[in-house]
Amino acid sequence: MPERRSARQILSLVADDGSLRELPSPARESPSDGPLAWQGYDASRARAAARTGEEESVVCAAARVEGTPAVLLAFEFGFLGGSLGERTGDRLQAAYEYARAHRLPVVPLVATGGSRMQEGMLALTQLQRVARQSALTREAGLPQVAVLRDPTTGGGWATLGAGADVVLALPGAQVGFAGSRVRPPDADPAAYTAQAQVAAGSADAVVPPQRLKRTLGRWLRLLTGPAARAPLPPALGRADLPRTGWDAVRRARSPERPRSEAYLDACFTYRLGISGDRCGGADPEGMLCGFGERDGRSVAYAAQTGTATRPAGYRTAARLIRLADRLGIPVLTLVDTPGAANDAEAERQGAGPAIAEVFGAVAAARVPVTTLVIGEGGSGGALALAAPGRTWATPDSYFSVIAPELAAAILKRPPHEVERTAEQLRIRPQDLVELGVIRGIVDHPRP
């Protein structure tokens, strides 16, 4: 079982020394034994207070994390299992209101078993209250970065945890809507872990405690710091232009050609990735999404990796673009795919709607989106990430309505006609410039 830290311990782990200031707690008058007159409830709360030193299941504070000011919401699991009641809701609402008034990001440090049974439906409705405050904070353009501790279950997971913009988790944390005592007896316990939630696309990363403060501080800087127009990376591969259409295809498919990782590493001082579509899927091998720092400013990125992009990859990219747009952070997209995955499983996962999400996110973005084609530009699966009027290409790339081999097959041409078909499609970078499809071809970095 992972180590369980108290609310004060987790606050001291992430807050800068001397920066922590607890926020005032709203006072609520309640009848004896709570709103339901649940016999023994007052005594249970008194014992929890004596045991933990806290008056409620959450401690709300303002602090700096690696120099960035934020509002921290630290749950105390030792106080009635970190459960949410009316007084918890009071504290959370006041903290969110403080964050909006002072333009601060919100960091829920969640450890809860869910809603408090001794307050019945009045406790459960606190989830609506929290969801409303979270929504107002999103509308205000302020980020929310959740940290999932052990355990994070029930409504606390379904609101403060899963509802955050970025979701981090501590190793071994129990995470799931169903707590350990209410799951089916034959349920696989491995499905209710932080690692499983990352694999399922519901959380972004598992972060060891010793790296939590630094990681959280970097996330807060990236999501709240000054933004810059997305840089146009220089070409990293060959400098000469392809002679023929088929030459362009061969060069783009070459295993020696630089891939997205190389371009992102060259572009950013450091970067942090998001993962998952929040719909049960992730495509870590096909789509890299996240935020990076360049010259002290933040840029969001969505980069294909040269494989056929899965529906979860497209939905993750759409999630990234919408988040960046809400926070006012420009976006860089790197196009490199032979096309969208078109197997039966991809269709069952909603390939068409997923691609439509990206088209829509790019089209609706108010922040600048800049695109560089670095390899294969295969049909609509590539075009979805391309910004209209703001797309460039490297010399070792191509962009095509369809792969030359497939075009030849559709036209019922023999295999030896593939190269001629590639030439007819006019897919070389210089062809694309002449056709007005892209704005230009990027050069290599100057020495």
PDB file of N, CA and C in Angstrom, residues 62-134:
ATOM      1  N   ALA A  62      -3.644  29.135   0.146  1.00  0.00           N
ATOM      2  CA  ALA A  62      -2.926  29.798  -0.935  1.00  0.00           C
ATOM      3  C   ALA A  62      -1.443  29.595  -0.687  1.00  0.00           C
ATOM      4  N   ALA A  63      -0.692  29.308  -1.738  1.00  0.00           N
ATOM      5  CA  ALA A  63       0.746  29.052  -1.592  1.00  0.00           C
ATOM      6  C   ALA A  63       1.426  29.229  -2.929  1.00  0.00           C
ATOM      7  N   ARG A  64       2.741  29.206  -2.887  1.00  0.00           N
ATOM      8  CA  ARG A  64       3.531  29.179  -4.118  1.00  0.00           C
ATOM      9  C   ARG A  64       4.087  27.774  -4.307  1.00  0.00           C
ATOM     10  N   VAL A  65       4.076  27.329  -5.535  1.00  0.00           N
ATOM     11  CA  VAL A  65       4.646  26.030  -5.885  1.00  0.00           C
ATOM     12  C   VAL A  65       5.757  26.284  -6.898  1.00  0.00           C
ATOM     13  N   GLU A  66       7.003  26.103  -6.476  1.00  0.00           N
ATOM     14  CA  GLU A  66       8.145  26.431  -7.340  1.00  0.00           C
ATOM     15  C   GLU A  66       8.032  27.859  -7.880  1.00  0.00           C
ATOM     16  N   GLY A  67       7.531  28.750  -7.037  1.00  0.00           N
ATOM     17  CA  GLY A  67       7.461  30.155  -7.397  1.00  0.00           C
ATOM     18  C   GLY A  67       6.157  30.612  -8.004  1.00  0.00           C
ATOM     19  N   THR A  68       5.273  29.701  -8.387  1.00  0.00           N
ATOM     20  CA  THR A  68       4.002  30.076  -9.000  1.00  0.00           C
ATOM     21  C   THR A  68       2.888  30.054  -7.965  1.00  0.00           C
ATOM     22  N   PRO A  69       2.162  31.145  -7.760  1.00  0.00           N
ATOM     23  CA  PRO A  69       1.072  31.160  -6.782  1.00  0.00           C
ATOM     24  C   PRO A  69      -0.107  30.319  -7.252  1.00  0.00           C
ATOM     25  N   ALA A  70      -0.761  29.651  -6.299  1.00  0.00           N
ATOM     26  CA  ALA A  70      -1.895  28.789  -6.614  1.00  0.00           C
ATOM     27  C   ALA A  70      -2.756  28.615  -5.369  1.00  0.00           C
ATOM     28  N   VAL A  71      -3.967  28.117  -5.574  1.00  0.00           N
ATOM     29  CA  VAL A  71      -4.841  27.709  -4.476  1.00  0.00           C
ATOM     30  C   VAL A  71      -4.789  26.191  -4.384  1.00  0.00           C
ATOM     31  N   LEU A  72      -4.467  25.666  -3.210  1.00  0.00           N
ATOM     32  CA  LEU A  72      -4.323  24.237  -2.986  1.00  0.00           C
ATOM     33  C   LEU A  72      -5.494  23.730  -2.156  1.00  0.00           C
ATOM     34  N   LEU A  73      -6.102  22.627  -2.596  1.00  0.00           N
ATOM     35  CA  LEU A  73      -7.215  21.995  -1.887  1.00  0.00           C
ATOM     36  C   LEU A  73      -6.761  20.615  -1.439  1.00  0.00           C
ATOM     37  N   ALA A  74      -6.339  20.504  -0.186  1.00  0.00           N
ATOM     38  CA  ALA A  74      -5.745  19.254   0.317  1.00  0.00           C
ATOM     39  C   ALA A  74      -6.758  18.491   1.159  1.00  0.00           C
ATOM     40  N   PHE A  75      -7.079  17.286   0.729  1.00  0.00           N
ATOM     41  CA  PHE A  75      -8.026  16.453   1.469  1.00  0.00           C
ATOM     42  C   PHE A  75      -7.322  15.707   2.600  1.00  0.00           C
ATOM     43  N   GLU A  76      -8.038  15.597   3.717  1.00  0.00           N
ATOM     44  CA  GLU A  76      -7.559  14.849   4.875  1.00  0.00           C
ATOM     45  C   GLU A  76      -8.345  13.545   4.962  1.00  0.00           C
ATOM     46  N   PHE A  77      -7.725  12.453   4.499  1.00  0.00           N
ATOM     47  CA  PHE A  77      -8.440  11.180   4.474  1.00  0.00           C
ATOM     48  C   PHE A  77      -8.723  10.674   5.886  1.00  0.00           C
ATOM     49  N   GLY A  78      -7.904  11.064   6.841  1.00  0.00           N
ATOM     50  CA  GLY A  78      -8.133  10.635   8.216  1.00  0.00           C
ATOM     51  C   GLY A  78      -9.380  11.225   8.842  1.00  0.00           C
ATOM     52  N   PHE A  79      -9.962  12.241   8.230  1.00  0.00           N
ATOM     53  CA  PHE A  79     -11.191  12.841   8.728  1.00  0.00           C
ATOM     54  C   PHE A  79     -12.358  12.229   7.967  1.00  0.00           C
ATOM     55  N   LEU A  80     -12.943  11.190   8.551  1.00  0.00           N
ATOM     56  CA  LEU A  80     -14.096  10.500   7.965  1.00  0.00           C
ATOM     57  C   LEU A  80     -13.858  10.103   6.514  1.00  0.00           C
ATOM     58  N   GLY A  81     -12.671   9.578   6.252  1.00  0.00           N
ATOM     59  CA  GLY A  81     -12.346   9.089   4.915  1.00  0.00           C
ATOM     60  C   GLY A  81     -12.281  10.174   3.866  1.00  0.00           C
ATOM     61  N   GLY A  82     -11.980  11.404   4.278  1.00  0.00           N
ATOM     62  CA  GLY A  82     -11.915  12.494   3.307  1.00  0.00           C
ATOM     63  C   GLY A  82     -13.228  12.749   2.602  1.00  0.00           C
ATOM     64  N   SER A  83     -14.329  12.374   3.234  1.00  0.00           N
ATOM     65  CA  SER A  83     -15.632  12.465   2.580  1.00  0.00           C
ATOM     66  C   SER A  83     -16.125  13.897   2.486  1.00  0.00           C
ATOM     67  N   LEU A  84     -16.978  14.135   1.506  1.00  0.00           N
ATOM     68  CA  LEU A  84     -17.528  15.468   1.273  1.00  0.00           C
ATOM     69  C   LEU A  84     -18.865  15.616   1.978  1.00  0.00           C
ATOM     70  N   GLY A  85     -18.977  16.653   2.788  1.00  0.00           N
ATOM     71  CA  GLY A  85     -20.232  17.034   3.407  1.00  0.00           C
ATOM     72  C   GLY A  85     -20.513  18.495   3.113  1.00  0.00           C
ATOM     73  N   GLU A  86     -21.541  19.031   3.764  1.00  0.00           N
ATOM     74  CA  GLU A  86     -21.917  20.422   3.507  1.00  0.00           C
ATOM     75  C   GLU A  86     -20.780  21.381   3.845  1.00  0.00           C
ATOM     76  N   ARG A  87     -20.115  21.152   4.976  1.00  0.00           N
ATOM     77  CA  ARG A  87     -19.024  22.046   5.360  1.00  0.00           C
ATOM     78  C   ARG A  87     -17.837  21.923   4.406  1.00  0.00           C
ATOM     79  N   THR A  88     -17.615  20.713   3.890  1.00  0.00           N
ATOM     80  CA  THR A  88     -16.575  20.544   2.871  1.00  0.00           C
ATOM     81  C   THR A  88     -16.908  21.377   1.647  1.00  0.00           C
ATOM     82  N   GLY A  89     -18.183  21.308   1.236  1.00  0.00           N
ATOM     83  CA  GLY A  89     -18.616  22.094   0.088  1.00  0.00           C
ATOM     84  C   GLY A  89     -18.449  23.580   0.314  1.00  0.00           C
ATOM     85  N   ASP A  90     -18.737  24.032   1.558  1.00  0.00           N
ATOM     86  CA  ASP A  90     -18.547  25.450   1.880  1.00  0.00           C
ATOM     87  C   ASP A  90     -17.098  25.859   1.650  1.00  0.00           C
ATOM     88  N   ARG A  91     -16.185  25.047   2.166  1.00  0.00           N
ATOM     89  CA  ARG A  91     -14.759  25.374   2.055  1.00  0.00           C
ATOM     90  C   ARG A  91     -14.300  25.369   0.603  1.00  0.00           C
ATOM     91  N   LEU A  92     -14.735  24.370  -0.152  1.00  0.00           N
ATOM     92  CA  LEU A  92     -14.305  24.273  -1.541  1.00  0.00           C
ATOM     93  C   LEU A  92     -14.840  25.443  -2.364  1.00  0.00           C
ATOM     94  N   GLN A  93     -16.097  25.795  -2.164  1.00  0.00           N
ATOM     95  CA  GLN A  93     -16.656  26.920  -2.908  1.00  0.00           C
ATOM     96  C   GLN A  93     -15.916  28.205  -2.578  1.00  0.00           C
ATOM     97  N   ALA A  94     -15.644  28.441  -1.303  1.00  0.00           N
ATOM     98  CA  ALA A  94     -14.924  29.660  -0.914  1.00  0.00           C
ATOM     99  C   ALA A  94     -13.530  29.695  -1.528  1.00  0.00           C
ATOM    100  N   ALA A  95     -12.877  28.533  -1.595  1.00  0.00           N
ATOM    101  CA  ALA A  95     -11.529  28.482  -2.165  1.00  0.00           C
ATOM    102  C   ALA A  95     -11.554  28.766  -3.667  1.00  0.00           C
ATOM    103  N   TYR A  96     -12.521  28.191  -4.377  1.00  0.00           N
ATOM    104  CA  TYR A  96     -12.636  28.465  -5.813  1.00  0.00           C
ATOM    105  C   TYR A  96     -12.940  29.939  -6.061  1.00  0.00           C
ATOM    106  N   GLU A  97     -13.802  30.514  -5.237  1.00  0.00           N
ATOM    107  CA  GLU A  97     -14.121  31.928  -5.396  1.00  0.00           C
ATOM    108  C   GLU A  97     -12.884  32.802  -5.154  1.00  0.00           C
ATOM    109  N   TYR A  98     -12.089  32.422  -4.170  1.00  0.00           N
ATOM    110  CA  TYR A  98     -10.845  33.139  -3.904  1.00  0.00           C
ATOM    111  C   TYR A  98      -9.900  33.036  -5.105  1.00  0.00           C
ATOM    112  N   ALA A  99      -9.814  31.842  -5.671  1.00  0.00           N
ATOM    113  CA  ALA A  99      -8.932  31.643  -6.834  1.00  0.00           C
ATOM    114  C   ALA A  99      -9.347  32.536  -7.997  1.00  0.00           C
ATOM    115  N   ARG A 100     -10.640  32.596  -8.262  1.00  0.00           N
ATOM    116  CA  ARG A 100     -11.096  33.432  -9.381  1.00  0.00           C
ATOM    117  C   ARG A 100     -10.878  34.912  -9.086  1.00  0.00           C
ATOM    118  N   ALA A 101     -11.122  35.316  -7.848  1.00  0.00           N
ATOM    119  CA  ALA A 101     -10.954  36.723  -7.494  1.00  0.00           C
ATOM    120  C   ALA A 101      -9.506  37.167  -7.620  1.00  0.00           C
ATOM    121  N   HIS A 102      -8.563  36.248  -7.376  1.00  0.00           N
ATOM    122  CA  HIS A 102      -7.142  36.592  -7.401  1.00  0.00           C
ATOM    123  C   HIS A 102      -6.432  36.029  -8.633  1.00  0.00           C
ATOM    124  N   ARG A 103      -7.217  35.454  -9.594  1.00  0.00           N
ATOM    125  CA  ARG A 103      -6.671  34.931 -10.852  1.00  0.00           C
ATOM    126  C   ARG A 103      -5.583  33.901 -10.596  1.00  0.00           C
ATOM    127  N   LEU A 104      -5.915  32.892  -9.786  1.00  0.00           N
ATOM    128  CA  LEU A 104      -4.951  31.851  -9.426  1.00  0.00           C
ATOM    129  C   LEU A 104      -5.410  30.486  -9.931  1.00  0.00           C
ATOM    130  N   PRO A 105      -4.477  29.629 -10.356  1.00  0.00           N
ATOM    131  CA  PRO A 105      -4.825  28.254 -10.712  1.00  0.00           C
ATOM    132  C   PRO A 105      -5.224  27.475  -9.460  1.00  0.00           C
ATOM    133  N   VAL A 106      -5.973  26.407  -9.672  1.00  0.00           N
ATOM    134  CA  VAL A 106      -6.451  25.579  -8.562  1.00  0.00           C
ATOM    135  C   VAL A 106      -5.819  24.198  -8.655  1.00  0.00           C
ATOM    136  N   VAL A 107      -5.318  23.709  -7.500  1.00  0.00           N
ATOM    137  CA  VAL A 107      -4.672  22.398  -7.444  1.00  0.00           C
ATOM    138  C   VAL A 107      -5.377  21.534  -6.395  1.00  0.00           C
ATOM    139  N   PRO A 108      -6.326  20.686  -6.799  1.00  0.00           N
ATOM    140  CA  PRO A 108      -6.919  19.745  -5.848  1.00  0.00           C
ATOM    141  C   PRO A 108      -5.930  18.600  -5.562  1.00  0.00           C
ATOM    142  N   LEU A 109      -5.624  18.395  -4.295  1.00  0.00           N
ATOM    143  CA  LEU A 109      -4.773  17.289  -3.842  1.00  0.00           C
ATOM    144  C   LEU A 109      -5.717  16.280  -3.202  1.00  0.00           C
ATOM    145  N   VAL A 110      -6.233  15.368  -4.017  1.00  0.00           N
ATOM    146  CA  VAL A 110      -7.422  14.606  -3.661  1.00  0.00           C
ATOM    147  C   VAL A 110      -7.077  13.305  -2.942  1.00  0.00           C
ATOM    148  N   ALA A 111      -7.787  13.051  -1.857  1.00  0.00           N
ATOM    149  CA  ALA A 111      -7.750  11.754  -1.169  1.00  0.00           C
ATOM    150  C   ALA A 111      -9.089  11.611  -0.468  1.00  0.00           C
ATOM    151  N   THR A 112     -10.009  10.911  -1.095  1.00  0.00           N
ATOM    152  CA  THR A 112     -11.376  10.863  -0.574  1.00  0.00           C
ATOM    153  C   THR A 112     -12.051   9.553  -0.923  1.00  0.00           C
ATOM    154  N   GLY A 113     -12.965   9.158  -0.041  1.00  0.00           N
ATOM    155  CA  GLY A 113     -13.768   7.970  -0.303  1.00  0.00           C
ATOM    156  C   GLY A 113     -15.108   8.293  -0.912  1.00  0.00           C
ATOM    157  N   GLY A 114     -15.434   9.584  -1.060  1.00  0.00           N
ATOM    158  CA  GLY A 114     -16.697   9.950  -1.685  1.00  0.00           C
ATOM    159  C   GLY A 114     -17.521  10.870  -0.810  1.00  0.00           C
ATOM    160  N   SER A 115     -18.847  10.771  -0.941  1.00  0.00           N
ATOM    161  CA  SER A 115     -19.770  11.639  -0.204  1.00  0.00           C
ATOM    162  C   SER A 115     -20.072  11.062   1.175  1.00  0.00           C
ATOM    163  N   ARG A 116     -20.398  11.926   2.113  1.00  0.00           N
ATOM    164  CA  ARG A 116     -20.578  11.536   3.518  1.00  0.00           C
ATOM    165  C   ARG A 116     -21.981  10.971   3.740  1.00  0.00           C
ATOM    166  N   MET A 117     -22.052   9.712   4.100  1.00  0.00           N
ATOM    167  CA  MET A 117     -23.346   9.052   4.277  1.00  0.00           C
ATOM    168  C   MET A 117     -24.185   9.704   5.370  1.00  0.00           C
ATOM    169  N   GLN A 118     -23.549  10.205   6.435  1.00  0.00           N
ATOM    170  CA  GLN A 118     -24.299  10.762   7.564  1.00  0.00           C
ATOM    171  C   GLN A 118     -25.055  12.031   7.199  1.00  0.00           C
ATOM    172  N   GLU A 119     -24.784  12.581   6.001  1.00  0.00           N
ATOM    173  CA  GLU A 119     -25.520  13.755   5.547  1.00  0.00           C
ATOM    174  C   GLU A 119     -26.387  13.450   4.337  1.00  0.00           C
ATOM    175  N   GLY A 120     -26.424  12.186   3.922  1.00  0.00           N
ATOM    176  CA  GLY A 120     -27.329  11.745   2.879  1.00  0.00           C
ATOM    177  C   GLY A 120     -27.202  12.520   1.582  1.00  0.00           C
ATOM    178  N   MET A 121     -28.362  12.792   0.964  1.00  0.00           N
ATOM    179  CA  MET A 121     -28.366  13.469  -0.332  1.00  0.00           C
ATOM    180  C   MET A 121     -27.812  14.883  -0.249  1.00  0.00           C
ATOM    181  N   LEU A 122     -27.884  15.498   0.909  1.00  0.00           N
ATOM    182  CA  LEU A 122     -27.301  16.828   1.046  1.00  0.00           C
ATOM    183  C   LEU A 122     -25.790  16.788   0.854  1.00  0.00           C
ATOM    184  N   ALA A 123     -25.173  15.664   1.228  1.00  0.00           N
ATOM    185  CA  ALA A 123     -23.744  15.495   0.977  1.00  0.00           C
ATOM    186  C   ALA A 123     -23.488  15.242  -0.503  1.00  0.00           C
ATOM    187  N   LEU A 124     -24.311  14.399  -1.111  1.00  0.00           N
ATOM    188  CA  LEU A 124     -24.104  14.070  -2.523  1.00  0.00           C
ATOM    189  C   LEU A 124     -24.243  15.304  -3.405  1.00  0.00           C
ATOM    190  N   THR A 125     -25.161  16.192  -3.064  1.00  0.00           N
ATOM    191  CA  THR A 125     -25.353  17.371  -3.904  1.00  0.00           C
ATOM    192  C   THR A 125     -24.174  18.343  -3.826  1.00  0.00           C
ATOM    193  N   GLN A 126     -23.257  18.131  -2.914  1.00  0.00           N
ATOM    194  CA  GLN A 126     -22.051  18.958  -2.897  1.00  0.00           C
ATOM    195  C   GLN A 126     -21.238  18.756  -4.178  1.00  0.00           C
ATOM    196  N   LEU A 127     -21.401  17.606  -4.815  1.00  0.00           N
ATOM    197  CA  LEU A 127     -20.704  17.355  -6.071  1.00  0.00           C
ATOM    198  C   LEU A 127     -21.170  18.327  -7.149  1.00  0.00           C
ATOM    199  N   GLN A 128     -22.464  18.625  -7.166  1.00  0.00           N
ATOM    200  CA  GLN A 128     -22.965  19.610  -8.117  1.00  0.00           C
ATOM    201  C   GLN A 128     -22.369  20.986  -7.822  1.00  0.00           C
ATOM    202  N   ARG A 129     -22.235  21.261  -6.560  1.00  0.00           N
ATOM    203  CA  ARG A 129     -21.672  22.537  -6.137  1.00  0.00           C
ATOM    204  C   ARG A 129     -20.213  22.657  -6.580  1.00  0.00           C
ATOM    205  N   VAL A 130     -19.464  21.588  -6.362  1.00  0.00           N
ATOM    206  CA  VAL A 130     -18.063  21.580  -6.778  1.00  0.00           C
ATOM    207  C   VAL A 130     -17.949  21.679  -8.296  1.00  0.00           C
ATOM    208  N   ALA A 131     -18.798  20.921  -9.008  1.00  0.00           N
ATOM    209  CA  ALA A 131     -18.764  20.952 -10.472  1.00  0.00           C
ATOM    210  C   ALA A 131     -19.047  22.356 -10.991  1.00  0.00           C
ATOM    211  N   ARG A 132     -19.968  23.069 -10.347  1.00  0.00           N
ATOM    212  CA  ARG A 132     -20.286  24.428 -10.751  1.00  0.00           C
ATOM    213  C   ARG A 132     -19.089  25.352 -10.553  1.00  0.00           C
ATOM    214  N   GLN A 133     -18.419  25.223  -9.418  1.00  0.00           N
ATOM    215  CA  GLN A 133     -17.251  26.064  -9.155  1.00  0.00           C
ATOM    216  C   GLN A 133     -16.116  25.756 -10.129  1.00  0.00           C
ATOM    217  N   SER A 134     -15.944  24.481 -10.442  1.00  0.00           N
ATOM    218  CA  SER A 134     -14.916  24.092 -11.406  1.00  0.00           C
ATOM    219  C   SER A 134     -15.228  24.667 -12.784  1.00  0.00           C
TER     220      SER A 134
END
